[in-house]
XYZ file of C-alpha atoms in Angstrom:
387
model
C 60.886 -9.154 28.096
C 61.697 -5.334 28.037
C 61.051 -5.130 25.012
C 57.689 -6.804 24.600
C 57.029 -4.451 27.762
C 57.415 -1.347 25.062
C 56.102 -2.906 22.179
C 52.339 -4.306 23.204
C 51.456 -0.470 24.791
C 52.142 0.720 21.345
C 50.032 -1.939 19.800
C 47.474 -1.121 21.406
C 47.690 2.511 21.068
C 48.305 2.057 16.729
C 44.807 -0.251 17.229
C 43.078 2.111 19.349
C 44.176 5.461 17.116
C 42.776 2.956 13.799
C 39.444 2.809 15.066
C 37.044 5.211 13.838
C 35.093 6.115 16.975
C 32.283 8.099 15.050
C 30.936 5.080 13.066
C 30.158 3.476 16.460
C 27.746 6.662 17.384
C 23.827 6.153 16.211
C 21.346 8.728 16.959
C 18.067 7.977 15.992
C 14.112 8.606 16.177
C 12.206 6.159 18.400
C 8.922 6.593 15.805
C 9.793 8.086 12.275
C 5.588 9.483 11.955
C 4.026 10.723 15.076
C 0.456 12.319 15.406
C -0.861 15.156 17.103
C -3.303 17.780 17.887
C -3.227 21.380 16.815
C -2.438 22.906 20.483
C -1.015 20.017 21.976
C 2.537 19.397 21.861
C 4.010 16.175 20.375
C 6.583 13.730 22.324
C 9.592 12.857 20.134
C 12.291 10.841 21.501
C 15.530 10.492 20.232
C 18.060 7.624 21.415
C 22.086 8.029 21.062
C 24.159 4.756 21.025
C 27.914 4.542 21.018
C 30.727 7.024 21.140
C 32.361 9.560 19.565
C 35.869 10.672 19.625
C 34.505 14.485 19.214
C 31.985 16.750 20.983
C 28.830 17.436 18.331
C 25.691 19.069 18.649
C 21.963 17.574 17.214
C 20.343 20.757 15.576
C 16.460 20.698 14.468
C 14.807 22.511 11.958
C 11.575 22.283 9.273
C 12.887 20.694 6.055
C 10.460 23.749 4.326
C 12.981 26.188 5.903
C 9.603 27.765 7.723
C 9.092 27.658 11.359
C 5.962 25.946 11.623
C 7.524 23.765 14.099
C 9.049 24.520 17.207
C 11.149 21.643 19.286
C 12.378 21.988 22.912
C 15.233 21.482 23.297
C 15.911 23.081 19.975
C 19.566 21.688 20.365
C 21.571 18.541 22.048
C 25.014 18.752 22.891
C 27.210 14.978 22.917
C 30.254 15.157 24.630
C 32.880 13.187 22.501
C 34.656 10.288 24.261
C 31.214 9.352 26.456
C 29.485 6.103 25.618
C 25.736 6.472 25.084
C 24.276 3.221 26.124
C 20.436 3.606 24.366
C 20.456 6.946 25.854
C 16.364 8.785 25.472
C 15.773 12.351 25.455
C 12.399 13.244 25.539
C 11.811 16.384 23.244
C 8.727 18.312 22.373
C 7.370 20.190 19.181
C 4.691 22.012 18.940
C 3.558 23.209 15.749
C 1.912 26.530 14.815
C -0.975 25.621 12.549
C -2.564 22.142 11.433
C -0.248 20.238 8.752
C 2.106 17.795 7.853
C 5.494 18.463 8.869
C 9.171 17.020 8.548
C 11.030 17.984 11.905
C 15.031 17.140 10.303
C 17.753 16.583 13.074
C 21.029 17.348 11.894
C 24.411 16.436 13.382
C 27.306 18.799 13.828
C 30.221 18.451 12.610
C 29.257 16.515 9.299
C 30.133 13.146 9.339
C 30.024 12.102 13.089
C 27.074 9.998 11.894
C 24.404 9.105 9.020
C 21.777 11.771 9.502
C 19.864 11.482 6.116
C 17.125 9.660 7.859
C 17.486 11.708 11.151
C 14.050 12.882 10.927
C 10.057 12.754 11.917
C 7.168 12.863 10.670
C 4.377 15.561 12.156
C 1.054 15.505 11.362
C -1.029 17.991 13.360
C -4.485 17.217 13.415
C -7.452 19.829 13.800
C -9.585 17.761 16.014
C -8.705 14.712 17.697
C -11.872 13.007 17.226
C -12.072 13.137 13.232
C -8.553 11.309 14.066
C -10.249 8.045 15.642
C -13.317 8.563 12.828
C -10.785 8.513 10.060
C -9.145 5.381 11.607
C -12.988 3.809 11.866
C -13.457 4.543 7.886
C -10.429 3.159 6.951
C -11.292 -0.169 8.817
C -14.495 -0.172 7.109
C -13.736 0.229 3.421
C -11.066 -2.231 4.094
C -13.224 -4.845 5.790
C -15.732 -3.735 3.076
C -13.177 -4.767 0.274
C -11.945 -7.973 1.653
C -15.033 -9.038 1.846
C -16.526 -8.452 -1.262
C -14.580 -11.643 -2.978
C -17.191 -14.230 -1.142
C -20.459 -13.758 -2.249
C -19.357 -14.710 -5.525
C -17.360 -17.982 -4.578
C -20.577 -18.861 -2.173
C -22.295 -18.210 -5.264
C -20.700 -20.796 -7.260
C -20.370 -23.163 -4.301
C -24.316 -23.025 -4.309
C -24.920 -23.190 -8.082
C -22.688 -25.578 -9.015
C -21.575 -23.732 -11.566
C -19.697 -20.707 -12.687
C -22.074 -19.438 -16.128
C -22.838 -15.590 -16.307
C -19.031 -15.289 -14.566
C -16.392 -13.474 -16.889
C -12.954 -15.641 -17.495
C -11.246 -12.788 -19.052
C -12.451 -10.589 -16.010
C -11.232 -13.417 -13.051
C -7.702 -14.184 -15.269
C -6.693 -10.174 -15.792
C -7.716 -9.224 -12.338
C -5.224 -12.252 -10.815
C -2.353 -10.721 -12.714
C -2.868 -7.497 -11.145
C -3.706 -8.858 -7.312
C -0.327 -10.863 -7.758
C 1.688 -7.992 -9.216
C 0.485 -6.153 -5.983
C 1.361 -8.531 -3.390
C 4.804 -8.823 -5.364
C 5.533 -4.555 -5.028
C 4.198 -4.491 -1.384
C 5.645 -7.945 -0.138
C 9.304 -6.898 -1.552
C 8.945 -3.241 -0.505
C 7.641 -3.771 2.818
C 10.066 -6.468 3.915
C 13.462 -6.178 1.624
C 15.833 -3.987 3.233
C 17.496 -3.648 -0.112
C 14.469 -2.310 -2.069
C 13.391 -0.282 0.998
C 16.558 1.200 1.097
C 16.818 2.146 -2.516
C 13.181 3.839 -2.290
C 14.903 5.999 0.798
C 17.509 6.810 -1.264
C 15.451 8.532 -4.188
C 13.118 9.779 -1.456
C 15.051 11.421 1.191
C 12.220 12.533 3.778
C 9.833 9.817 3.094
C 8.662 6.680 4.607
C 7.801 3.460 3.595
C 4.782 3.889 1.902
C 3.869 0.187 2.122
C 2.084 -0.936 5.323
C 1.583 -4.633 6.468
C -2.251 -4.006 5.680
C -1.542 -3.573 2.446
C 0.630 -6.566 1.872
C -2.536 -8.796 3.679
C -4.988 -7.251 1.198
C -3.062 -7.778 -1.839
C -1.628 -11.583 -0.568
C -5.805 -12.152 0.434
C -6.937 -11.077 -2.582
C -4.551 -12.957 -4.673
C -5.708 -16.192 -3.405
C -9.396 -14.900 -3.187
C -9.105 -14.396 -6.819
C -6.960 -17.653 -7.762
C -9.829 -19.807 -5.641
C -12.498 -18.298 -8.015
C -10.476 -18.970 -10.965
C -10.444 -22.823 -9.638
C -13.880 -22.866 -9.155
C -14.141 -21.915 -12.920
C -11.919 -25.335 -13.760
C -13.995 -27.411 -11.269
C -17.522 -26.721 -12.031
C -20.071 -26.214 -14.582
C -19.054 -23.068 -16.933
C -20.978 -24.110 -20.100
C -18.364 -23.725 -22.813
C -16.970 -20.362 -20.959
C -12.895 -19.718 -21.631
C -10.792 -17.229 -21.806
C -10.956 -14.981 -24.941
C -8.328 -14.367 -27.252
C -8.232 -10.714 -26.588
C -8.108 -11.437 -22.324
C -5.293 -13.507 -23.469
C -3.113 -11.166 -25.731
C -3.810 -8.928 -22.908
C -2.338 -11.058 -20.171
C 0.581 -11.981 -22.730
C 1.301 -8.699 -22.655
C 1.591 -8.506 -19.182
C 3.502 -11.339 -18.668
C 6.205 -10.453 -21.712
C 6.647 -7.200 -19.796
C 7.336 -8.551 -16.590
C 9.888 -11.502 -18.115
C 11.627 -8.080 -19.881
C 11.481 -5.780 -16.802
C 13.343 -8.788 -14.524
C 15.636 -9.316 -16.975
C 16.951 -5.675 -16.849
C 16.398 -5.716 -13.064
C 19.142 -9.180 -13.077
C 21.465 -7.569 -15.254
C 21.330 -3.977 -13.371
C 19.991 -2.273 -16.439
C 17.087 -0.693 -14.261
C 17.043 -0.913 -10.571
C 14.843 -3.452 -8.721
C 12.538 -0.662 -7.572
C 12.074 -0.153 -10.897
C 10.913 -3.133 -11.544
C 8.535 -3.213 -8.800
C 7.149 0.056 -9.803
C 6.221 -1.712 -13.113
C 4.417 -4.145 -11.273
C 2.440 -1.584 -9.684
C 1.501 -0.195 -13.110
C 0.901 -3.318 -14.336
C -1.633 -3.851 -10.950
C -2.828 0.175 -12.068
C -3.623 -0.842 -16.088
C -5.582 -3.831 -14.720
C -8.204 -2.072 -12.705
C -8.752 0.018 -16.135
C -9.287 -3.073 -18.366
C -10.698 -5.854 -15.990
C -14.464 -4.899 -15.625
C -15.192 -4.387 -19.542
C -15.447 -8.071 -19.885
C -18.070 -9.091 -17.341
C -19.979 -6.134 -18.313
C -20.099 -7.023 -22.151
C -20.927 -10.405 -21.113
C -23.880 -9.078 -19.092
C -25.409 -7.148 -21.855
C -24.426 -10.192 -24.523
C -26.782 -12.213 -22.207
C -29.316 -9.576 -20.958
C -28.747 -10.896 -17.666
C -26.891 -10.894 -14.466
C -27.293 -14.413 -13.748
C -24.607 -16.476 -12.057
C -22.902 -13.031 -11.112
C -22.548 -11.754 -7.546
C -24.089 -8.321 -7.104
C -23.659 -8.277 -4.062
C -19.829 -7.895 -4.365
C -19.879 -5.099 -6.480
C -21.861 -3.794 -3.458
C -19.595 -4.137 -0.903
C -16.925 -2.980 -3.808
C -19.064 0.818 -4.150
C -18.965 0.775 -0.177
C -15.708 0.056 -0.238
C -14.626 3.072 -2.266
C -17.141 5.852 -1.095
C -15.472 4.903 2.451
C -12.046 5.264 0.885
C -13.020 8.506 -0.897
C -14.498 9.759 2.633
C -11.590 9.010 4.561
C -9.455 10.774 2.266
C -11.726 13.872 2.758
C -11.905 13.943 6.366
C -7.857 13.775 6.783
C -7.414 16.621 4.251
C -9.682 18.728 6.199
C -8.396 17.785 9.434
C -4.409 17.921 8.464
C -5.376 21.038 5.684
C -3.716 19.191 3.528
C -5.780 18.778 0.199
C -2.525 17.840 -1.478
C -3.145 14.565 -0.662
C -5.989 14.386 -3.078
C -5.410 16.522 -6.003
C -1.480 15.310 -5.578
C -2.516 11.869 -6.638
C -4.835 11.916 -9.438
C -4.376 8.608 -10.719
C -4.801 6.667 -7.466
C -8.343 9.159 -7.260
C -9.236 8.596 -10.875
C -8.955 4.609 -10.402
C -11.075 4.861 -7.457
C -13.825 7.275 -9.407
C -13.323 4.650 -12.238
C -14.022 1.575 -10.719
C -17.361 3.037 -8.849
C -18.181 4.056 -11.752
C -18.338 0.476 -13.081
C -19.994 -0.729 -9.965
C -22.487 1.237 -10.891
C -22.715 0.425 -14.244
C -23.300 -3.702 -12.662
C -25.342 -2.574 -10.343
C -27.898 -0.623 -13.138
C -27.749 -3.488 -15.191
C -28.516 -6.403 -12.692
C -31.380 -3.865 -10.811
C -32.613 -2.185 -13.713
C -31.588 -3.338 -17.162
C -31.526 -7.379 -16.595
C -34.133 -7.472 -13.552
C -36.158 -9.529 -15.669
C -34.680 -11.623 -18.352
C -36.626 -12.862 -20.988
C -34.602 -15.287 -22.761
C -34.388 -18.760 -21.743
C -31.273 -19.599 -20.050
C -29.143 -22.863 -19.370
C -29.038 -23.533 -16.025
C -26.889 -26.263 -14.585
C -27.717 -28.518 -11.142
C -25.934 -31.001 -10.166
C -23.894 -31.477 -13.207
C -26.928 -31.886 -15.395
C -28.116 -29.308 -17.821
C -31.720 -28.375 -17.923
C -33.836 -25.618 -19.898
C -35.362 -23.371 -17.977
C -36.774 -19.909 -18.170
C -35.333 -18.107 -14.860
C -36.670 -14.912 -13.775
C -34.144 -13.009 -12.036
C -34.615 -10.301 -8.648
């Protein structure tokens, strides 16, 4: 009895030593991107959970190295051996000019916890109005865009039929809508994939927003009803060409290849998503060709929606805008010039809604070639004048 006395203290002393007290500390940002206005300081808080078996200190500096960014407290002292219990401290940084910042915490001595992530955010803004404006615009072109996939399904619903619509155009532009929603589904909700984007991009954030997943998932189906409609009405002898479908073959051999190397770990998974979004990229360059070749084969713009390519032009002059207004407000012009594919697309595709839009107002106005035009599942000749 002694003896067990003796021994079960020393158990519990051999457990207690074992444990590694500084894996059970977590100090972390409430908000990883935080928004403010030049002369106003920002509220950051940062929550400690757990204990350590050593005192440490929380240090914060600019990842640029320059002081454009000053926090008070500019230091946080944890006593070891005390158990944080979702602990807040309220800090505040002010910065010096307009910008984005990174505000990095780091955590002294190494190895007391994971601090590669220990960080915010900070994006001053010149004028807090432009801030709201900016959020306005972005509604807009997005409202603008999701939108812009009904006229042309209403259209069909109310012709009956789907002639003067481009197959190649509706089956190339699903391949690229679904290789969207695939990148931003996986990278906004894995934890795997979002963690292996943080790990090739220290300081940044998930780029993907749930937004973006609804657009791409909305236009996917948007697109695939269209495609049905195709297969369900009228479409006088319209298919797919064998150029559309090399095309999509193409696609399709790429992304059976990519996965393949993604299941045996001969590229990473991001990697494979990031060829989807290239995929989703070389699809906004190819897709409109078709449906304008078809226009000018048939002089007309019969039996296609303008009125999407409309909202479409809106859409991306809003986009364009909004990207404007937050470089000038957050001087940071980077943004723009940094990206000049994603800004390239977007010139690219108004571009081509421009091109549609000379042909059906200007070009096509007034057919005069006699077209087939299909009513209730009968054909009849008619000469159609179109406005």
């Amino acid at each position: 009895m002694a003896f067990s006395n003796v021994l079960l203290p020393v158990l519990i002393c051999a457990v207690v030593g074992a444990l590694d007290f500084d894996d059970q500390l977590h100090v972390q940002f409430e908000q990883q991107d935080c928004t403010s206005t030049f002369g106003e300081p920002a509220e950051l808080i940062l929550w400690i959970d757990g204990v350590t078996s050593r005192n440490a200190t929380v240090k914060f500096n600019t990842v640029d190295g320059v002081s454009h960014v000053n926090v008070t407290p500019a230091d946080i002292w944890i006593n070891g051996d005390v158990i944080y219990t979702r602990s807040p401290i309220i800090l505040t940084a002010t910065a010096l000019r307009q910008g984005r910042f990174i505000v990095k915490a780091n955590v002294e001595p190494e190895g007391i916890v994971d601090d590669r992530r220990l960080f915010v955010r900070l994006k001053v803004a010149l004028n807090q109005p432009l801030i709201y404006i900016s959020l306005l615009v972005g509604w807009t072109y997005t409202a603008c865009w999701s939108s812009g996939y009904y006229p042309q399904i209403f259209l069909n619903h109310r012709r009956k039929n789907v002639v003067g619509l481009s197959f190649d155009f509706l089956h190339i532009n699903i391949v690229g809508h679904i290789s969207y929603a695939i990148f931003n589904s996986f990278l906004y909700w894995n934890k795997y994939i979002e963690q292996e984007y943080f790990n090739r991009h220290p300081h940044g954030l998930n780029p993907v927003i749930g937004n973006d997943v609804g657009f791409a998932v909305h236009a996917s189906f948007a697109t695939g009803y269209t495609i049905l409609q195709c297969y369900c009405f009228e479409n006088g002898g319209n298919t797919v060409s064998r150029t559309a479908k090399v095309i999509i073959g193409t696609y399709l051999t790429i992304i059976v290849i990519s996965a393949s190397q993604a299941v045996f770990g001969a590229i990473h998974w991001l990697d494979f998503l990031y060829i989807l979004s290239y995929i989703k990229l070389s699809t906004t360059l190819v897709k409109y060709f078709p449906q304008a070749y078809l226009n000018y084969q048939r002089q007309s713009t019969e039996g296609f929606a303008i009125m999407n390519r409309l909202l479409d032009i809106a859409g991306g002059l809003f986009g364009i805008l909004q990207m404007v207004i937050n470089a000038w407000n957050f001087d940071d012009w980077q943004s723009i010039l940094g990206d000049p594919v994603k800004l390239g697309l977007g010139v690219f595709s108004i571009l081509f809604d421009i091109v549609f839009i000379v042909q059906h107002y200007v070009l096509y106005r007034k057919p005069s070639q006699t077209e087939a035009v299909y009513k209730t599942g009968k054909q009849m000749d008619q000469h159609t004048t179109q406005f």
